[in-house]
Structure formats: structure tokens, C-alpha cells
mmCIF file of C-alpha atoms in Angstrom:
data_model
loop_
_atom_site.group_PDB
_atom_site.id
_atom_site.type_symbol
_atom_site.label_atom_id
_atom_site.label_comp_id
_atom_site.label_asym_id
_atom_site.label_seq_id
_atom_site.Cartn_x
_atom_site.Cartn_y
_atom_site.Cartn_z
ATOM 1 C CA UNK A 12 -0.707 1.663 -1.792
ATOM 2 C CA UNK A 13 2.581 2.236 -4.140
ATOM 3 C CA UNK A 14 1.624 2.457 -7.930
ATOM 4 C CA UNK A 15 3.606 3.751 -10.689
ATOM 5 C CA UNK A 16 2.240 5.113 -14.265
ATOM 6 C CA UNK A 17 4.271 5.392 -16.866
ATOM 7 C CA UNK A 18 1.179 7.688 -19.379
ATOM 8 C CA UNK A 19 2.912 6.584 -22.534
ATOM 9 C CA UNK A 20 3.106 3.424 -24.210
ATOM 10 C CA UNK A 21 5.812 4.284 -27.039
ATOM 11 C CA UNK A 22 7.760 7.464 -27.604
ATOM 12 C CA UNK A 23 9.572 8.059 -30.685
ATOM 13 C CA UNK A 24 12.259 10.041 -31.614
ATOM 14 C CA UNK A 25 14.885 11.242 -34.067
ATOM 15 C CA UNK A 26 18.113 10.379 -33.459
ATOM 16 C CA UNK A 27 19.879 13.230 -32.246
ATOM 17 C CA UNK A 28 17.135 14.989 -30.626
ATOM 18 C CA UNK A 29 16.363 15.200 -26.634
ATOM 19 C CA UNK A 30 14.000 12.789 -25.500
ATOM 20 C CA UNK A 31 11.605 12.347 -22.515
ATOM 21 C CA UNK A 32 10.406 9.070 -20.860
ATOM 22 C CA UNK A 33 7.784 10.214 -18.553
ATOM 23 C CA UNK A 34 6.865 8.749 -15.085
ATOM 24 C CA UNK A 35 4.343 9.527 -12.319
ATOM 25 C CA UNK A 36 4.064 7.791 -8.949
ATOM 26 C CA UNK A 37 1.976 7.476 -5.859
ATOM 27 C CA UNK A 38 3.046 6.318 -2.332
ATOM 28 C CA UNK A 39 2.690 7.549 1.394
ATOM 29 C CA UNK A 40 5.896 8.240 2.647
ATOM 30 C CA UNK A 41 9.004 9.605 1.239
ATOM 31 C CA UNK A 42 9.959 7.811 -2.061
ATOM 32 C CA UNK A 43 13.090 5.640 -3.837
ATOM 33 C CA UNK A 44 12.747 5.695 -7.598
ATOM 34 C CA UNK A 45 14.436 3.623 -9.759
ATOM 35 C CA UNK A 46 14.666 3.470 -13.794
ATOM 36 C CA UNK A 47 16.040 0.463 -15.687
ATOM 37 C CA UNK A 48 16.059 -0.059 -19.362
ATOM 38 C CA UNK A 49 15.442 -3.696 -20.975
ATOM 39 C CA UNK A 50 16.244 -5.229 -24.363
ATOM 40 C CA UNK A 51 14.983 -7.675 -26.356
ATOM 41 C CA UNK A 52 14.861 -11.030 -24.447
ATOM 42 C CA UNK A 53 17.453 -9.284 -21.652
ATOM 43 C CA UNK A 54 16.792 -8.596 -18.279
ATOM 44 C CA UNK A 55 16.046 -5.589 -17.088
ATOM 45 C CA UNK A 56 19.301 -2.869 -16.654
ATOM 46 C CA UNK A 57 19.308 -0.478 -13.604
ATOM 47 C CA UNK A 58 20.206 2.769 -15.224
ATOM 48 C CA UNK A 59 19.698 5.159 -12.073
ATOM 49 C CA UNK A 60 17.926 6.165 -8.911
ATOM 50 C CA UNK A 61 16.974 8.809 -6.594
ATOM 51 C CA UNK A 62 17.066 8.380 -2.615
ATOM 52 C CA UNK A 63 17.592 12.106 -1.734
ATOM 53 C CA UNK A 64 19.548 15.102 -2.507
ATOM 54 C CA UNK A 65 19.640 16.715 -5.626
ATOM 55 C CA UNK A 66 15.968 17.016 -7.772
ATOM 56 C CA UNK A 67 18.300 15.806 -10.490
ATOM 57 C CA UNK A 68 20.380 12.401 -10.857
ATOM 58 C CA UNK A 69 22.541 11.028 -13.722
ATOM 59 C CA UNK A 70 22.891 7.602 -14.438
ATOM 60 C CA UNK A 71 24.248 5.299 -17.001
ATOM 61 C CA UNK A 72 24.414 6.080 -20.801
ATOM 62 C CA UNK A 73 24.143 9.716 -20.123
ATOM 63 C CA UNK A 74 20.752 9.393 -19.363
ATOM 64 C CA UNK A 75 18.899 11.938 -16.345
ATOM 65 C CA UNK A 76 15.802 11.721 -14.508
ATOM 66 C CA UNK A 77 14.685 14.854 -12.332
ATOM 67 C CA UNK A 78 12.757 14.176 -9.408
ATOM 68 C CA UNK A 79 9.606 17.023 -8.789
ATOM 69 C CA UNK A 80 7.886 15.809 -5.348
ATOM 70 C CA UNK A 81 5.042 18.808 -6.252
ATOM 71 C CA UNK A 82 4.119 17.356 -9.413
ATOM 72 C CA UNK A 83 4.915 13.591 -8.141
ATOM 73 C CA UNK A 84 7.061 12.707 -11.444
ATOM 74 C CA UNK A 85 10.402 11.381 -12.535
ATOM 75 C CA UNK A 86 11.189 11.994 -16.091
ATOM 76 C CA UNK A 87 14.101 10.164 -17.593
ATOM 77 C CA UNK A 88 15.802 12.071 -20.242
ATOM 78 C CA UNK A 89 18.456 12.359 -22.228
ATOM 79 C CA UNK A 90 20.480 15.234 -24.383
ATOM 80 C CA UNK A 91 20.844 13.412 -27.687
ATOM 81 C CA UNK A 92 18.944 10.032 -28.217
ATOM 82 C CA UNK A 93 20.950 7.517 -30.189
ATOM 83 C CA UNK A 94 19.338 4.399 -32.301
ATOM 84 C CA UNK A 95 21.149 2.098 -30.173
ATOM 85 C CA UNK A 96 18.401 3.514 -27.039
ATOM 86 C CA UNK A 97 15.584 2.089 -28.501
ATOM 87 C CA UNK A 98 14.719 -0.342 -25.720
ATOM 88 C CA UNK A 99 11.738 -0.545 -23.063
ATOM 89 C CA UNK A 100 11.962 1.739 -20.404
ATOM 90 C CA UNK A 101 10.529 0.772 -16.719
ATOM 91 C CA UNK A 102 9.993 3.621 -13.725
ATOM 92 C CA UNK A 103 10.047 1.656 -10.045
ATOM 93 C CA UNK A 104 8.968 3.184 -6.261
ATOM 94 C CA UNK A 105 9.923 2.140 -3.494
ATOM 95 C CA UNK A 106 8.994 4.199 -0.245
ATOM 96 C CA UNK A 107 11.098 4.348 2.449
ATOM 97 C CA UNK A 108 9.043 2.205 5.174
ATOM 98 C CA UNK A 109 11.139 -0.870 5.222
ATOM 99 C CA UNK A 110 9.512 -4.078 4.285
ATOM 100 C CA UNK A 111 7.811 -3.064 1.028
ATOM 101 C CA UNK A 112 8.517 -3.891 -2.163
ATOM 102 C CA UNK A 113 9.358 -2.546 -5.909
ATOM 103 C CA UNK A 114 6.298 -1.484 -7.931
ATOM 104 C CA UNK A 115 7.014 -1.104 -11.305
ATOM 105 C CA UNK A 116 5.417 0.763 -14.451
ATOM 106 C CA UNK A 117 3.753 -1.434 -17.301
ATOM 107 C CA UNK A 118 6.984 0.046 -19.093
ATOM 108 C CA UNK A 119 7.634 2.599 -22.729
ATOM 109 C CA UNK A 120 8.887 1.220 -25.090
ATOM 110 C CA UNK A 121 11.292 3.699 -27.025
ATOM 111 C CA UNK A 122 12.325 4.203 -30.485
ATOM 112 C CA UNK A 123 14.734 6.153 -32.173
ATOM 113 C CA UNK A 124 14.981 6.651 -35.875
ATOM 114 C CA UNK A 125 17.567 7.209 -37.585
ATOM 115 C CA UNK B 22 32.289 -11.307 -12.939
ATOM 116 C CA UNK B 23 29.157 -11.238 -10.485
ATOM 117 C CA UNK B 24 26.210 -11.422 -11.742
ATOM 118 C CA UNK B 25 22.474 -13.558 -11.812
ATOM 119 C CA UNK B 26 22.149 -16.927 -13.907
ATOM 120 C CA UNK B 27 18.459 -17.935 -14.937
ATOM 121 C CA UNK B 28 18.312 -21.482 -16.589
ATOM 122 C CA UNK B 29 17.121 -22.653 -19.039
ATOM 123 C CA UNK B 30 16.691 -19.758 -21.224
ATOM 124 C CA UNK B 31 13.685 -21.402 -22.908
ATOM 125 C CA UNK B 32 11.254 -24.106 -20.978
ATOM 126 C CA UNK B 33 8.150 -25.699 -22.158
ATOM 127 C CA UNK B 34 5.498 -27.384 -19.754
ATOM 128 C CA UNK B 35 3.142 -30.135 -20.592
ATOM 129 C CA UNK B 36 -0.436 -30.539 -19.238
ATOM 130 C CA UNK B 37 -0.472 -31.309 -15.880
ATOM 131 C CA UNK B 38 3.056 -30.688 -15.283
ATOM 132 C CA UNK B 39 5.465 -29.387 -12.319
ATOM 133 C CA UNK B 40 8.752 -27.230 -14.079
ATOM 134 C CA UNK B 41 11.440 -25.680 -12.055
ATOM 135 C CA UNK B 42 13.037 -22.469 -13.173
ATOM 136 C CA UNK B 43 16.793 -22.415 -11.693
ATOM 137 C CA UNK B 44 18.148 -18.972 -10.505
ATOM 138 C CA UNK B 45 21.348 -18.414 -8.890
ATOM 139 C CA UNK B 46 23.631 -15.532 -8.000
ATOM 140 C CA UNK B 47 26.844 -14.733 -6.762
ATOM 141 C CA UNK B 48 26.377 -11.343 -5.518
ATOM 142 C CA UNK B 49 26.525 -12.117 -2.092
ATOM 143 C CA UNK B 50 22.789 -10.548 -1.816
ATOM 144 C CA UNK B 51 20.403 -10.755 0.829
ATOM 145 C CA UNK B 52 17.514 -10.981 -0.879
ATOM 146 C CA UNK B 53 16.142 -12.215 -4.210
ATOM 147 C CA UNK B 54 12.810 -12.301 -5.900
ATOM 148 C CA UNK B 55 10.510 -13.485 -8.869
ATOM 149 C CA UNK B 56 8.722 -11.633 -11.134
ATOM 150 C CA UNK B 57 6.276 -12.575 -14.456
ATOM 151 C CA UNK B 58 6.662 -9.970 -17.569
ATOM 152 C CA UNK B 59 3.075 -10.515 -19.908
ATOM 153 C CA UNK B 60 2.916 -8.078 -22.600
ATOM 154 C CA UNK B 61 2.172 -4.994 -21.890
ATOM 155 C CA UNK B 62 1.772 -5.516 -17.999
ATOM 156 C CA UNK B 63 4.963 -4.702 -16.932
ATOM 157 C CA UNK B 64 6.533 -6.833 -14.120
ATOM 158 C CA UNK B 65 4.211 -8.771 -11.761
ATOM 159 C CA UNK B 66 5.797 -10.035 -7.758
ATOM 160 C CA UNK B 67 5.604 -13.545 -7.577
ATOM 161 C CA UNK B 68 7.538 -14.393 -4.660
ATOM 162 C CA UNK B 69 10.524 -12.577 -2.563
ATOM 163 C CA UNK B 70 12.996 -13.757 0.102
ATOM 164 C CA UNK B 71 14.959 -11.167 2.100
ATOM 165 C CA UNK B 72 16.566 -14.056 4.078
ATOM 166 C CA UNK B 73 17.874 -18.038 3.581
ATOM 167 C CA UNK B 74 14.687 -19.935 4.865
ATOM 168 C CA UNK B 75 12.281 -17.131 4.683
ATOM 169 C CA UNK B 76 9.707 -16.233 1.994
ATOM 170 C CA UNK B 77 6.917 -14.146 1.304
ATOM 171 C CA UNK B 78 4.295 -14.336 -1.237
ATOM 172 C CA UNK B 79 3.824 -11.289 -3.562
ATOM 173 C CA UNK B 80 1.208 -10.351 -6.159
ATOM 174 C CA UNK B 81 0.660 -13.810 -8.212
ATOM 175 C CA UNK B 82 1.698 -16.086 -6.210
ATOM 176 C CA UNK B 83 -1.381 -18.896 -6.592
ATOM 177 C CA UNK B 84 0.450 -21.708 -9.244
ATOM 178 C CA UNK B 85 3.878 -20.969 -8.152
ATOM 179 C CA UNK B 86 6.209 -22.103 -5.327
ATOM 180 C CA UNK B 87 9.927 -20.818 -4.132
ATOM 181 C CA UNK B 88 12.905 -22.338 -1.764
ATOM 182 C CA UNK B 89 15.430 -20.666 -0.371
ATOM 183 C CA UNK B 90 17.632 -22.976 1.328
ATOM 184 C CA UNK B 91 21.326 -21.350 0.347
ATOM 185 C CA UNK B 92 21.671 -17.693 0.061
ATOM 186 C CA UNK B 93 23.030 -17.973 -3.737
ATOM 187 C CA UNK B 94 19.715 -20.015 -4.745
ATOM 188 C CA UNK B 95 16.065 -19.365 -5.311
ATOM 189 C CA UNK B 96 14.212 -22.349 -7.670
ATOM 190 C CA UNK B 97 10.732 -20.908 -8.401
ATOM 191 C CA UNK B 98 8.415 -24.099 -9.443
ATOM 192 C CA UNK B 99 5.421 -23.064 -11.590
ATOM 193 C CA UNK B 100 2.996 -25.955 -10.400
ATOM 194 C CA UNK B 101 0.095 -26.962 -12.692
ATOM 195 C CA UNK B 102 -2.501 -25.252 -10.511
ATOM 196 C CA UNK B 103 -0.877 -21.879 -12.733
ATOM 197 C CA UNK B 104 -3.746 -22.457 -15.437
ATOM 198 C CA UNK B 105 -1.878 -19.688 -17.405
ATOM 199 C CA UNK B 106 2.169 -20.074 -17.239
ATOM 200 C CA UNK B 107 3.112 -18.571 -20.478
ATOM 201 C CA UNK B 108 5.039 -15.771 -19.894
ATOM 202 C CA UNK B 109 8.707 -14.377 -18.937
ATOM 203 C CA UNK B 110 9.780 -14.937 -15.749
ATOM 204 C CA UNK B 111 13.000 -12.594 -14.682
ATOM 205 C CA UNK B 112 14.898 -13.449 -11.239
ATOM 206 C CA UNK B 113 16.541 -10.545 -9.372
ATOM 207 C CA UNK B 114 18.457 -9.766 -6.376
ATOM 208 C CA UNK B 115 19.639 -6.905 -4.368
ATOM 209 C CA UNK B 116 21.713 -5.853 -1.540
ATOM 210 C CA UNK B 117 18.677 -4.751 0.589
ATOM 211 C CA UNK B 118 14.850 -4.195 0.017
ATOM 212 C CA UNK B 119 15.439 -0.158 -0.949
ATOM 213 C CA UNK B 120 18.567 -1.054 -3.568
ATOM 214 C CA UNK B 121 18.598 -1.194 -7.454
ATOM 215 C CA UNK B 122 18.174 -4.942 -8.479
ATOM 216 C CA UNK B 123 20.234 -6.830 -10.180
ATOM 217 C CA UNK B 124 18.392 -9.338 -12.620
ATOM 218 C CA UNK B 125 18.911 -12.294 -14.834
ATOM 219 C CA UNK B 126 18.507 -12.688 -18.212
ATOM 220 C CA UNK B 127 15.280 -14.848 -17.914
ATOM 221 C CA UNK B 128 13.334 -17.537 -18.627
ATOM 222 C CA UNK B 129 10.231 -18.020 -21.479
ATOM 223 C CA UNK B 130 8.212 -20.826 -20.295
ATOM 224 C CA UNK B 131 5.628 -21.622 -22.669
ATOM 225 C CA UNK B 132 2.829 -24.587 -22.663
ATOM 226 C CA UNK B 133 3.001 -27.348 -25.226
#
């Protein structure tokens, strides 16, 4: 079975600095990993994804996410967190045997002080 | 502009009661699904369609029932068997099963 775990439930960080979401998964078969970002009483915003290719993607917002298939993860990051990124933060598998479906992580939510 | 339309923004059931959550899109996708957000808990699969006339159940799907009768449309009615309906339900689409979703802005359905 597919499961996602996202070990943190709330990161903060100065404005300015680097910051980390992190994000483990678990599925048989080659996986599709998604992040998406959600705001207060929003739906959730697909920010990025990786299929194959290169260990690390960019997205939206000048946000990252590196895929490591030893260590099973997908960090999103980002160079210099801004106030206006404090949102909640959701990690998503797919794998690539047609027919299953999204899991998603119970979510971080992120904060950024000014 | 394309996009996903969830309405009403804010519902409230009564005791007893059938509601319908609306959610339409005009991205020309495939397929569509439901999901509940609870605090905390992340999204839950309610129901999916990757076709017009064809559903499948996900997760949750005890208390709730879906359509799919036009491509653009997928009603999800939370039926009064759901003893516990409170929550935020978010509709979504995508292209195919292994694409980023697209979602609405939701619905908060909440008991009276």
C-alpha cells in the first residue's frame, strides 16, 4: 500500500532564511510525487512534481523538492522563505501502476516570521 | 479562465437530511474526484470517476453518493447515513490518474 508521512506538524522560520518541508513515502513500484500548498479556506495549489529525470525539480514560487529514492524522501525547499509562504504544505504519491490513486500527507503547516 | 467551481461555499445540514455539494469544471478533464479535509488528517478519497458514467468508491465512501452523468459535472450528496458530515470537502480534477490536480475552492458543510 501507498502512504505518505509528512514527520512534522509545523515548521517555522525567519523570513529570509532557507527552509525545509520534509516528506517520506512508501509504495511498490516506481513513484509520482506531487507537492501543493493550501491557504486559508483555498483549495489546495499544485506547486510541483517529479515523474523522472533529474533528483531535483523546481516548481512554482521558487520553491524545490529533491527526490532521494535511497532514503525514500522528497523535501520541498526553498532559498529564502517569505511571510507571504506561510500556508499548509501537502506531499502526494502516486506510483506508476495505472489505476491507483493520490495518497496524500496529513499536511505542515508553515510559518514564517517576520 | 479554466478552472473548478465548488458551490456553495458554506452549507449546513439538518438532522436527517440529504445535501448536494455542486462541482463543476471546465478543464476538459477526464477524471474528477472528492475528498474530506478534518483537521489534522489531511485529505481523505471519497469518491473518483475517471470516466462519464463510471465511479469508484475510495476511502470514506459509507454516507456519501456521486453522479457523473456529463464530463464537466460531479454532485457528491452527503446522505444522512454520514453520522459525522462536518468537515471540508474539496473537488478536484485532472487530465489523467498520474497528473497534478486541479481543485476547487471548497465547500464547509457543517450540521445545525
Amino acid at each position: 500500500a501507498q502512504s505518505v508521512a509528512q514527520p512534522e506538524d509545523q515548521v517555522n522560520v525567519a523570513e529570509g532564511n532557507p527552509l525545509t518541508v520534509k516528506c517520506t513515502y512508501s509504495v511498490s513500484g516506481n513513484p509520482y510525487l506531487f507537492w501543493y500548498v493550501q491557504y486559508p479556506n483555498r483549495g489546495l495549489q499544485f506547486l510541483l512534481k517529479y515523474i523522472t529525470g533529474d533528483n531535483l525539480v523546481k516548481g512554482s514560487y521558487g520553491f524545490e523538492a529533491e527526490f532521494n529514492k535511497s532514503q525514500t524522501s522528497f523535501h520541498l525547499k526553498k532559498p529564502s522563505a517569505l511571510v507571504s509562504d506561510s500556508a499548509l504544505y501537502f506531499c502526494a504519491v502516486i506510483h506508476d501502476n495505472y489505476g491507483q490513486n493520490f495518497v496524500f500527507g496529513p499536511g505542515t503547516r508553515l510559518s514564517v516570521l517576520p | 479562465d479554466g478552472g473548478i467551481t465548488q458551490s456553495p461555499k458554506y452549507l449546513f445540514r439538518k438532522e436527517g437530511q440529504n445535501v448536494t455539494l455542486s462541482c463543476e469544471q471546465n478543464l476538459n478533464h477526464d477524471a474528477m474526484y472528492w475528498y474530506r479535509q478534518d483537521p489534522g488528517q489531511g485529505l481523505r478519497l471519497i469518491y473518483y470517476s475517471q470516466i462519464v458514467n463510471d465511479f469508484q468508491k475510495g476511502d470514506i465512501a459509507e454516507g456519501y453518493s456521486v453522479s457523473r452523468e456529463k464530463k464537466e459535472s460531479f454532485p457528491l450528496t452527503v446522505t444522512s447515513a454520514q453520522k459525522n458530515p462536518t468537515a471540508f470537502y474539496l473537488c478536484a480534477s485532472s487530465s489523467s490518474i498520474n497528473q497534478p490536480q486541479h481543485f476547487g475552492d471548497g465547500t464547509r458543510l457543517s450540521i445545525l
